[in-house]
């Protein structure tokens, strides 16, 4: 098949490269000329395992990039993966996505004849009520689209750091369509993945598909906050929350995954999507209580981490090592990283913060330019009066002797990566 994917961010670039690899001819469209140049040069504009190899293999052949809407359409399918930024109140801004849809519509109006049919697929995460705004934007560009241009939603469930693998072997593919023609087209698009991974294919209408994405992320985020809530209670009772989690995870109604309690969830999806769903539901007249609680627990965990340290050392003028700055291991992404509130609170309490992360230092430096950063975890610990673990990088499990160089070896672990051992005062967040 031939198609264009508008937007070459984390999701758009991965999907474009993977679909090219699956045998389709993909045009990636992005208004950022430097991203376009990188893709056409066979380089990845983002860090994602396996992605650069795919782009290098297919660039100039089955994968081409452009900045020009005049190169639309290719085939009868255009997919949009444009960011939906968050407003201060948590609601999403569909303005950039609506603008892109209007541009796509305007271009399609120039070239499509009365017998043509085109599918515009929204891959971006949008709350169901926003679909009306997007429909209006399409009409602004195209005029009356009925019978010629159809909208569909097709949310993405990739994890950062595993995006290529998750695209190739998804557990489910969700198609939000309005006709069997659109369903057939999207099934044909995903046929190589369906053949290889045998995912569940869910076919529904566009708003339901959009909601499935939010429900999925909200459920996982709430699962983490629930185990954190239980974990805090466990700690108060002197019980190990990980032993409890292992036991309840054997009940397949609960499931063993996403039961790691600690300093909470970060990243580009969970916090943003839970807030967006909460905001959209409030606008529609319902105030979701569990979502409020999930967010509240997630804000509490970094506070609690710092409190546990403050119960043991005087934070004012203390030198505190923050081990891990990325929102999770395997990425340099610091968006909503729990390290951010941890560093803020430590600084408010008068501590001198020394940050270390194997890959995320550059990104955190732009957020906190005036804290100290080290090239190794050992250097961060050297002479420190206390340490907190915020990201579960494997290398922290092997630190051993490095703790001996601390002035006061108090370690509060927010991710259960450090072994309890003689010579350090070890404090688990929920164990
Ligand atoms: C998530 C969803 O998993 C993915 O399906 C969606 O498309 C985008 O959002 P991602 O943000 O890449 O993916 O990260 P994920 O691996 O799911 O972890 C999210 C956060 O939850 C991390 O900060 C992680 O540390 C935290 N987490 C995860 C826990 O605190 N405990 C757990 O048990 C699992």
Tab-separated table of C-alpha atoms and ligand atoms in Angstrom:
chain	number	residue	atom	x	y	z
A	1	UNK	CA	0.000	0.000	0.000
A	2	UNK	CA	0.950	3.634	-0.330
A	3	UNK	CA	0.270	6.086	2.452
A	4	UNK	CA	1.457	9.307	4.078
A	5	UNK	CA	2.045	9.753	7.792
A	6	UNK	CA	1.842	13.374	8.921
A	7	UNK	CA	4.002	14.092	11.977
A	8	UNK	CA	7.417	12.514	12.561
A	9	UNK	CA	7.655	12.500	16.347
A	10	UNK	CA	8.152	9.445	18.561
A	11	UNK	CA	5.073	7.599	17.338
A	12	UNK	CA	4.876	8.869	13.742
A	13	UNK	CA	8.490	8.051	12.895
A	14	UNK	CA	8.333	4.580	14.420
A	15	UNK	CA	5.069	3.750	12.683
A	16	UNK	CA	6.363	5.106	9.328
A	17	UNK	CA	9.570	3.066	9.514
A	18	UNK	CA	7.789	-0.091	10.689
A	19	UNK	CA	5.114	0.142	7.979
A	20	UNK	CA	7.844	0.633	5.345
A	21	UNK	CA	9.590	-2.412	6.779
A	22	UNK	CA	6.316	-4.338	6.554
A	23	UNK	CA	6.367	-3.737	2.774
A	24	UNK	CA	4.339	-0.530	2.286
A	25	UNK	CA	5.481	2.638	0.554
A	26	UNK	CA	5.413	5.346	3.206
A	27	UNK	CA	5.800	9.087	2.893
A	28	UNK	CA	6.589	10.817	6.194
A	29	UNK	CA	5.497	14.455	6.270
A	30	UNK	CA	6.772	16.881	8.878
A	31	UNK	CA	6.979	20.665	8.779
A	32	UNK	CA	10.377	20.492	10.525
A	33	UNK	CA	12.936	20.465	7.686
A	34	UNK	CA	15.712	19.084	9.897
A	35	UNK	CA	13.619	15.997	10.775
A	36	UNK	CA	12.823	15.467	7.091
A	37	UNK	CA	16.510	15.774	6.160
A	38	UNK	CA	17.524	13.260	8.813
A	39	UNK	CA	14.998	10.659	7.723
A	40	UNK	CA	15.955	11.087	4.062
A	41	UNK	CA	19.620	10.686	5.059
A	42	UNK	CA	18.739	7.346	6.659
A	43	UNK	CA	19.066	8.617	10.231
A	44	UNK	CA	16.588	8.486	13.077
A	45	UNK	CA	15.382	11.822	14.484
A	46	UNK	CA	14.743	10.117	17.849
A	47	UNK	CA	16.484	7.576	20.081
A	48	UNK	CA	14.558	4.304	19.913
A	49	UNK	CA	16.135	0.839	19.776
A	50	UNK	CA	16.066	-0.683	16.269
A	51	UNK	CA	14.593	2.404	14.623
A	52	UNK	CA	17.736	3.786	13.007
A	53	UNK	CA	18.409	0.425	11.301
A	54	UNK	CA	14.901	0.421	9.813
A	55	UNK	CA	15.199	4.008	8.574
A	56	UNK	CA	18.691	3.357	7.157
A	57	UNK	CA	17.365	0.309	5.295
A	58	UNK	CA	14.263	1.902	3.789
A	59	UNK	CA	15.064	5.628	3.393
A	60	UNK	CA	15.023	6.741	-0.220
A	61	UNK	CA	13.158	3.602	-1.209
A	62	UNK	CA	10.018	2.566	0.672
A	63	UNK	CA	10.379	5.473	3.114
A	64	UNK	CA	10.655	9.069	1.938
A	65	UNK	CA	10.172	12.245	3.952
A	66	UNK	CA	8.833	15.623	2.860
A	67	UNK	CA	7.729	18.959	4.316
A	68	UNK	CA	5.383	19.777	1.497
A	69	UNK	CA	1.641	19.121	1.641
A	70	UNK	CA	1.697	19.383	-2.182
A	71	UNK	CA	3.204	15.870	-2.128
A	72	UNK	CA	-0.074	14.558	-0.750
A	73	UNK	CA	-1.805	12.246	-1.223
A	74	UNK	CA	0.043	8.992	-1.698
A	75	UNK	CA	-2.453	6.159	-2.101
A	76	UNK	CA	-5.824	6.563	-0.441
A	77	UNK	CA	-4.747	6.749	3.165
A	78	UNK	CA	-3.270	9.601	5.231
A	79	UNK	CA	-2.451	9.011	8.878
A	80	UNK	CA	-1.841	11.805	11.385
A	81	UNK	CA	0.458	11.476	14.349
A	82	UNK	CA	0.713	15.081	15.529
A	83	UNK	CA	1.353	15.983	19.150
A	84	UNK	CA	-1.523	17.213	21.299
A	85	UNK	CA	0.185	19.514	23.849
A	86	UNK	CA	-1.162	19.828	27.376
A	87	UNK	CA	-2.704	23.076	28.653
A	88	UNK	CA	-1.939	24.145	32.241
A	89	UNK	CA	-5.244	22.640	33.380
A	90	UNK	CA	-4.301	19.246	31.912
A	91	UNK	CA	-6.697	19.452	28.972
A	92	UNK	CA	-5.165	18.668	25.587
A	93	UNK	CA	-4.720	21.205	22.826
A	94	UNK	CA	-5.878	19.689	19.534
A	95	UNK	CA	-5.004	22.922	17.685
A	96	UNK	CA	-1.845	21.621	15.937
A	97	UNK	CA	-3.598	18.375	14.972
A	98	UNK	CA	-6.673	20.275	13.716
A	99	UNK	CA	-4.368	22.566	11.691
A	100	UNK	CA	-2.692	19.551	10.072
A	101	UNK	CA	-6.060	17.942	9.281
A	102	UNK	CA	-7.234	21.174	7.695
A	103	UNK	CA	-4.068	21.255	5.552
A	104	UNK	CA	-4.582	17.619	4.535
A	105	UNK	CA	-8.239	18.365	3.711
A	106	UNK	CA	-7.330	21.423	1.643
A	107	UNK	CA	-4.798	19.446	-0.369
A	108	UNK	CA	-7.183	16.525	-0.892
A	109	UNK	CA	-9.834	18.979	-2.153
A	110	UNK	CA	-7.383	20.058	-4.874
A	111	UNK	CA	-6.709	16.581	-6.184
A	112	UNK	CA	-9.546	14.197	-5.401
A	113	UNK	CA	-12.225	13.629	-7.992
A	114	UNK	CA	-15.881	12.755	-7.301
A	115	UNK	CA	-15.179	9.018	-7.617
A	116	UNK	CA	-12.153	9.034	-5.294
A	117	UNK	CA	-12.267	7.950	-1.687
A	118	UNK	CA	-9.696	8.759	0.981
A	119	UNK	CA	-9.238	7.707	4.588
A	120	UNK	CA	-7.798	10.145	7.146
A	121	UNK	CA	-6.629	8.167	10.171
A	122	UNK	CA	-5.997	9.883	13.496
A	123	UNK	CA	-3.235	8.073	15.365
A	124	UNK	CA	-2.690	10.886	17.886
A	125	UNK	CA	-4.252	10.368	21.307
A	126	UNK	CA	-7.420	12.471	21.399
A	127	UNK	CA	-10.353	12.521	23.808
A	128	UNK	CA	-13.615	11.441	22.120
A	129	UNK	CA	-15.270	14.913	22.220
A	130	UNK	CA	-12.283	16.363	20.292
A	131	UNK	CA	-13.245	14.312	17.253
A	132	UNK	CA	-15.953	16.855	16.442
A	133	UNK	CA	-13.332	19.636	16.388
A	134	UNK	CA	-11.241	17.514	14.032
A	135	UNK	CA	-14.223	16.812	11.795
A	136	UNK	CA	-14.834	20.559	11.603
A	137	UNK	CA	-11.168	21.133	10.728
A	138	UNK	CA	-11.411	18.597	7.908
A	139	UNK	CA	-14.482	20.393	6.591
A	140	UNK	CA	-12.642	23.747	6.797
A	141	UNK	CA	-10.039	22.338	4.440
A	142	UNK	CA	-12.079	20.053	2.237
A	143	UNK	CA	-15.619	21.352	2.350
A	144	UNK	CA	-18.327	18.717	2.582
A	145	UNK	CA	-16.241	15.543	2.924
A	146	UNK	CA	-19.143	13.104	3.003
A	147	UNK	CA	-18.747	10.252	0.557
A	148	UNK	CA	-15.174	11.228	-0.324
A	149	UNK	CA	-13.053	11.639	2.793
A	150	UNK	CA	-13.699	9.571	5.884
A	151	UNK	CA	-12.180	9.883	9.378
A	152	UNK	CA	-10.934	6.950	11.428
A	153	UNK	CA	-9.042	6.588	14.705
A	154	UNK	CA	-6.287	4.066	15.292
A	155	UNK	CA	-4.583	4.567	18.668
A	156	UNK	CA	-1.085	3.344	19.386
A	157	UNK	CA	-0.012	1.396	22.469
A	158	UNK	CA	3.769	1.414	22.005
A	159	UNK	CA	6.033	1.893	24.986
A	160	UNK	CA	9.040	4.158	24.689
A	161	UNK	CA	12.215	2.140	24.388
A	162	UNK	CA	10.235	-0.824	22.994
A	163	UNK	CA	8.320	0.979	20.259
A	164	UNK	CA	9.589	-1.070	17.296
A	165	UNK	CA	9.065	-4.372	19.101
A	166	UNK	CA	5.611	-3.267	20.311
A	167	UNK	CA	4.626	-2.251	16.774
A	168	UNK	CA	5.687	-5.611	15.357
A	169	UNK	CA	4.173	-7.729	18.107
A	170	UNK	CA	1.139	-5.868	19.448
A	171	UNK	CA	-1.377	-7.575	21.719
A	172	UNK	CA	-4.187	-5.654	20.077
A	173	UNK	CA	-4.907	-3.399	17.112
A	174	UNK	CA	-7.778	-0.976	17.580
A	175	UNK	CA	-9.596	0.343	14.515
A	176	UNK	CA	-12.174	3.113	14.961
A	177	UNK	CA	-13.973	3.187	11.616
A	178	UNK	CA	-17.241	4.322	10.067
A	179	UNK	CA	-17.467	1.884	7.140
A	180	UNK	CA	-16.428	-1.591	6.077
A	181	UNK	CA	-14.348	0.085	3.351
A	182	UNK	CA	-12.236	1.817	6.034
A	183	UNK	CA	-11.965	-1.414	8.041
A	184	UNK	CA	-10.754	-3.333	4.969
A	185	UNK	CA	-8.184	-0.659	4.172
A	186	UNK	CA	-6.778	-0.639	7.712
A	187	UNK	CA	-6.767	-4.435	7.947
A	188	UNK	CA	-4.776	-4.499	4.689
A	189	UNK	CA	-2.351	-1.968	6.200
A	190	UNK	CA	-1.784	-4.106	9.282
A	191	UNK	CA	-1.962	-7.495	7.524
A	192	UNK	CA	1.807	-8.178	7.842
A	193	UNK	CA	1.606	-7.519	11.612
A	194	UNK	CA	-1.607	-9.525	11.951
A	195	UNK	CA	0.039	-12.463	10.145
A	196	UNK	CA	3.202	-12.291	12.243
A	197	UNK	CA	1.838	-11.558	15.716
A	198	UNK	CA	-1.824	-12.625	15.624
A	199	UNK	CA	-3.047	-9.688	17.731
A	200	UNK	CA	-6.679	-9.223	18.726
A	201	UNK	CA	-8.170	-6.833	16.152
A	202	UNK	CA	-10.840	-4.648	17.715
A	203	UNK	CA	-13.130	-2.919	15.233
A	204	UNK	CA	-15.336	-0.183	16.610
A	205	UNK	CA	-16.387	3.412	15.968
A	206	UNK	CA	-13.888	6.309	16.133
A	207	UNK	CA	-14.843	7.728	19.585
A	208	UNK	CA	-14.804	4.281	21.214
A	209	UNK	CA	-11.364	3.545	19.749
A	210	UNK	CA	-10.128	6.912	21.049
A	211	UNK	CA	-11.532	6.092	24.504
A	212	UNK	CA	-9.913	2.643	24.546
A	213	UNK	CA	-6.514	4.326	24.459
A	214	UNK	CA	-7.361	6.542	27.445
A	215	UNK	CA	-8.968	3.715	29.373
A	216	UNK	CA	-5.904	1.554	28.783
A	217	UNK	CA	-3.478	4.170	30.062
A	218	UNK	CA	-5.736	5.320	32.905
A	219	UNK	CA	-6.145	1.736	34.089
A	220	UNK	CA	-2.401	1.074	34.092
A	221	UNK	CA	-1.649	4.402	35.787
A	222	UNK	CA	-4.325	3.707	38.420
A	223	UNK	CA	-2.905	0.204	38.921
A	224	UNK	CA	0.485	1.718	39.746
A	225	UNK	CA	-1.111	4.278	42.082
A	226	UNK	CA	-3.160	1.575	43.792
A	227	UNK	CA	-0.102	-0.568	44.464
A	228	UNK	CA	1.664	2.593	45.688
A	229	UNK	CA	-1.246	3.362	48.022
A	230	UNK	CA	-1.177	-0.202	49.324
A	231	UNK	CA	2.619	-0.013	49.437
A	232	UNK	CA	2.551	3.055	51.676
A	233	UNK	CA	0.178	1.227	54.024
A	234	UNK	CA	2.443	-1.859	53.923
A	235	UNK	CA	5.405	0.283	54.928
A	236	UNK	CA	3.410	1.744	57.828
A	237	UNK	CA	2.651	-1.823	58.992
A	238	UNK	CA	6.267	-2.975	58.542
A	239	UNK	CA	5.202	-5.259	55.678
A	240	UNK	CA	7.092	-5.679	52.375
A	241	UNK	CA	4.827	-4.444	49.541
A	242	UNK	CA	6.778	-6.464	46.956
A	243	UNK	CA	6.060	-9.725	48.732
A	244	UNK	CA	2.390	-8.748	48.845
A	245	UNK	CA	2.431	-7.738	45.150
A	246	UNK	CA	4.035	-11.033	44.105
A	247	UNK	CA	1.281	-12.891	45.899
A	248	UNK	CA	-1.682	-10.921	44.563
A	249	UNK	CA	-0.157	-10.942	41.064
A	250	UNK	CA	-0.777	-14.704	40.890
A	251	UNK	CA	-4.520	-13.954	40.766
A	252	UNK	CA	-5.050	-13.629	37.041
A	253	UNK	CA	-7.838	-11.126	37.622
A	254	UNK	CA	-5.116	-8.830	38.985
A	255	UNK	CA	-2.092	-9.910	36.916
A	256	UNK	CA	1.560	-9.807	37.860
A	257	UNK	CA	2.654	-6.833	35.782
A	258	UNK	CA	2.550	-3.152	36.769
A	259	UNK	CA	2.670	-3.979	40.457
A	260	UNK	CA	6.059	-2.414	41.129
A	261	UNK	CA	5.397	0.139	43.840
A	262	UNK	CA	7.735	3.069	44.340
A	263	UNK	CA	8.201	6.673	43.368
A	264	UNK	CA	5.413	6.609	40.756
A	265	UNK	CA	4.792	6.904	37.032
A	266	UNK	CA	6.193	9.479	34.636
A	267	UNK	CA	6.631	9.723	30.895
A	268	UNK	CA	4.771	11.346	28.069
A	269	UNK	CA	1.575	9.292	28.325
A	270	UNK	CA	0.333	8.278	31.761
A	271	UNK	CA	0.320	11.674	33.537
A	272	UNK	CA	-0.834	13.530	30.428
A	273	UNK	CA	-3.530	11.077	29.430
A	274	UNK	CA	-4.985	10.718	32.913
A	275	UNK	CA	-5.205	14.518	33.243
A	276	UNK	CA	-6.684	14.901	29.753
A	277	UNK	CA	-9.314	12.242	30.431
A	278	UNK	CA	-10.139	13.850	33.775
A	279	UNK	CA	-10.503	17.281	32.120
A	280	UNK	CA	-12.633	16.016	29.245
A	281	UNK	CA	-14.878	14.035	31.592
A	282	UNK	CA	-15.323	17.127	33.814
A	283	UNK	CA	-16.266	19.162	30.734
A	284	UNK	CA	-18.834	16.490	29.918
A	285	UNK	CA	-20.315	16.679	33.435
A	286	UNK	CA	-18.573	13.846	35.310
A	287	UNK	CA	-15.694	14.279	37.739
A	288	UNK	CA	-13.728	10.991	37.797
A	289	UNK	CA	-12.783	10.186	41.388
A	290	UNK	CA	-10.369	7.337	40.767
A	291	UNK	CA	-8.404	9.395	38.269
A	292	UNK	CA	-8.108	12.208	40.817
A	293	UNK	CA	-6.824	9.709	43.359
A	294	UNK	CA	-4.371	8.142	40.880
A	295	UNK	CA	-2.853	11.568	40.229
A	296	UNK	CA	-2.797	12.478	43.922
A	297	UNK	CA	-0.964	9.277	44.920
A	298	UNK	CA	1.508	9.846	42.105
A	299	UNK	CA	2.305	13.308	43.465
A	300	UNK	CA	2.587	11.924	46.993
A	301	UNK	CA	5.262	9.290	46.219
A	302	UNK	CA	8.171	11.659	45.422
A	303	UNK	CA	7.238	13.753	48.482
A	304	UNK	CA	7.307	10.623	50.647
A	305	UNK	CA	10.703	9.620	49.220
A	306	UNK	CA	12.203	12.939	50.308
A	307	UNK	CA	10.416	12.777	53.687
A	308	UNK	CA	11.958	9.365	54.413
A	309	UNK	CA	15.376	10.878	53.818
A	310	UNK	CA	14.517	13.979	55.879
A	311	UNK	CA	13.522	11.706	58.798
A	312	UNK	CA	17.123	10.450	58.836
A	313	UNK	CA	19.331	13.376	57.838
A	314	UNK	CA	19.100	17.150	58.100
A	315	UNK	CA	18.475	18.208	54.486
A	316	UNK	CA	19.571	21.837	54.882
A	317	UNK	CA	23.100	22.066	53.463
A	318	UNK	CA	23.251	18.301	52.958
A	319	UNK	CA	24.753	16.917	49.760
A	320	UNK	CA	22.199	14.508	48.293
A	321	UNK	CA	22.831	12.180	45.342
A	322	UNK	CA	19.840	11.630	43.035
A	323	UNK	CA	20.425	8.366	41.184
A	324	UNK	CA	18.400	8.263	37.971
A	325	UNK	CA	16.874	11.219	36.135
A	326	UNK	CA	15.050	9.522	33.224
A	327	UNK	CA	11.352	8.692	33.734
A	328	UNK	CA	12.200	5.008	33.328
A	329	UNK	CA	15.290	2.994	32.398
A	330	UNK	CA	16.251	2.610	28.736
A	331	UNK	CA	15.427	6.177	27.724
A	332	UNK	CA	16.859	9.681	28.001
A	333	UNK	CA	13.318	11.062	28.251
A	334	UNK	CA	12.711	13.124	31.413
A	335	UNK	CA	9.127	14.176	30.650
A	336	UNK	CA	7.231	13.967	33.951
A	337	UNK	CA	10.135	12.060	35.482
A	338	UNK	CA	9.633	11.648	39.207
A	339	UNK	CA	13.186	12.984	39.536
A	340	UNK	CA	11.793	16.472	38.844
A	341	UNK	CA	9.582	16.774	41.971
A	342	UNK	CA	12.256	14.955	44.006
A	343	UNK	CA	14.920	17.495	42.996
A	344	UNK	CA	12.517	20.397	43.563
A	345	UNK	CA	11.712	19.272	47.106
A	346	UNK	CA	15.313	18.555	47.995
A	347	UNK	CA	16.256	22.039	46.860
A	348	UNK	CA	13.352	23.622	48.727
A	349	UNK	CA	14.678	21.922	51.853
A	350	UNK	CA	18.085	23.506	51.280
A	351	UNK	CA	19.965	20.436	50.042
A	352	UNK	CA	22.726	20.514	47.442
A	353	UNK	CA	21.616	18.105	44.715
A	354	UNK	CA	24.053	15.966	42.733
A	355	UNK	CA	22.321	14.235	39.823
A	356	UNK	CA	23.448	11.190	37.889
A	357	UNK	CA	21.887	9.302	35.000
A	358	UNK	CA	23.616	7.196	32.321
A	359	UNK	CA	21.840	9.017	29.448
A	360	UNK	CA	19.389	11.685	30.644
A	361	UNK	CA	21.784	14.263	32.114
A	362	UNK	CA	21.724	16.547	29.082
A	363	UNK	CA	17.932	16.724	29.145
A	364	UNK	CA	17.781	17.296	32.899
A	365	UNK	CA	20.451	19.996	32.658
A	366	UNK	CA	18.056	22.122	30.609
A	367	UNK	CA	15.386	21.654	33.317
A	368	UNK	CA	17.758	22.236	36.264
A	369	UNK	CA	20.831	24.051	34.888
A	370	UNK	CA	22.284	24.868	38.302
A	371	UNK	CA	22.477	21.538	40.093
A	372	UNK	CA	25.615	19.432	39.971
A	373	UNK	CA	25.805	16.461	37.578
A	374	UNK	CA	28.362	13.648	37.556
A	375	UNK	CA	29.513	11.192	34.887
A	376	UNK	CA	29.198	8.167	37.150
A	377	UNK	CA	26.988	7.089	40.032
A	378	UNK	CA	30.090	6.598	42.190
A	379	UNK	CA	31.088	10.245	41.760
A	380	UNK	CA	27.575	11.333	42.778
A	381	UNK	CA	27.774	9.216	45.926
A	382	UNK	CA	31.289	10.340	46.823
A	383	UNK	CA	30.987	12.501	49.951
A	384	UNK	CA	27.170	12.572	49.819
A	385	UNK	CA	25.155	12.835	53.049
A	386	UNK	CA	22.297	10.859	51.559
A	387	UNK	CA	21.113	9.273	48.312
A	388	UNK	CA	17.761	8.623	46.666
A	389	UNK	CA	17.114	6.165	43.826
A	390	UNK	CA	14.541	7.443	41.337
A	391	UNK	CA	15.042	5.337	38.182
A	392	UNK	CA	15.489	1.548	38.112
A	393	UNK	CA	18.647	1.426	35.992
A	394	UNK	CA	20.300	-2.012	36.327
A	395	UNK	CA	23.710	-0.480	37.009
A	396	UNK	CA	22.496	0.823	40.390
A	397	UNK	CA	22.112	-2.763	41.586
A	398	UNK	CA	25.861	-3.258	41.133
A	399	UNK	CA	27.098	-0.174	42.978
A	400	UNK	CA	28.336	-1.992	46.105
A	401	UNK	CA	31.548	-0.272	47.259
A	402	UNK	CA	30.475	3.133	45.928
A	403	UNK	CA	28.272	3.611	49.013
A	404	UNK	CA	31.348	3.387	51.244
A	405	UNK	CA	32.500	6.756	49.871
A	406	UNK	CA	29.377	8.505	51.184
A	407	UNK	CA	29.832	10.858	54.135
A	408	UNK	CA	26.651	9.419	55.644
A	409	UNK	CA	25.483	6.252	53.859
A	410	UNK	CA	21.695	6.742	54.020
A	411	UNK	CA	20.003	5.422	50.864
A	412	UNK	CA	16.283	5.794	50.185
A	413	UNK	CA	15.351	3.516	47.294
A	414	UNK	CA	12.292	4.536	45.254
A	415	UNK	CA	12.488	1.616	42.814
A	416	UNK	CA	13.749	-1.396	44.771
A	417	UNK	CA	16.995	-1.748	42.873
A	418	UNK	CA	19.565	-1.561	45.671
A	419	UNK	CA	20.286	-4.644	47.812
A	420	UNK	CA	20.126	-4.163	51.570
A	421	UNK	CA	23.678	-4.562	52.812
A	422	UNK	CA	25.914	-3.929	55.794
A	423	UNK	CA	27.445	-0.486	55.986
A	424	UNK	CA	24.491	1.460	54.577
A	425	UNK	CA	21.262	2.571	56.148
A	426	UNK	CA	18.880	1.274	53.518
A	427	UNK	CA	15.282	2.539	53.369
A	428	UNK	CA	12.740	1.172	50.873
A	429	UNK	CA	9.899	3.479	49.868
A	430	UNK	CA	7.179	0.851	50.269
A	431	UNK	CA	9.054	-2.076	51.797
B	1	LIG	C1	3.064	3.849	28.440
B	1	LIG	C2	2.190	2.641	28.077
B	1	LIG	O1	2.778	1.458	28.649
B	1	LIG	C3	2.051	2.507	26.556
B	1	LIG	O2	1.156	1.439	26.256
B	1	LIG	C4	1.488	3.824	26.001
B	1	LIG	O3	1.402	3.747	24.586
B	1	LIG	C5	2.372	4.994	26.423
B	1	LIG	O4	2.511	5.018	27.846
B	1	LIG	P1	5.666	4.402	28.509
B	1	LIG	O5	5.261	5.769	28.998
B	1	LIG	O6	6.707	4.284	27.462
B	1	LIG	O7	4.381	3.606	27.968
B	1	LIG	O8	6.235	3.650	29.813
B	1	LIG	P2	5.897	2.375	30.730
B	1	LIG	O9	6.976	1.382	30.523
B	1	LIG	O10	4.509	1.921	30.587
B	1	LIG	O11	6.134	3.035	32.191
B	1	LIG	C6	5.448	4.221	32.590
B	1	LIG	C7	5.852	4.672	33.981
B	1	LIG	O12	5.283	3.813	34.973
B	1	LIG	C8	7.361	4.701	34.263
B	1	LIG	O13	7.680	5.892	34.945
B	1	LIG	C9	7.581	3.487	35.149
B	1	LIG	O14	8.685	3.649	36.009
B	1	LIG	C10	6.269	3.432	35.910
B	1	LIG	N1	5.937	2.086	36.427
B	1	LIG	C11	5.649	1.069	35.560
B	1	LIG	C12	5.882	1.851	37.792
B	1	LIG	O15	6.101	2.757	38.616
B	1	LIG	N2	5.533	0.599	38.247
B	1	LIG	C13	5.261	-0.426	37.412
B	1	LIG	O16	4.956	-1.522	37.899
B	1	LIG	C14	5.318	-0.191	36.020
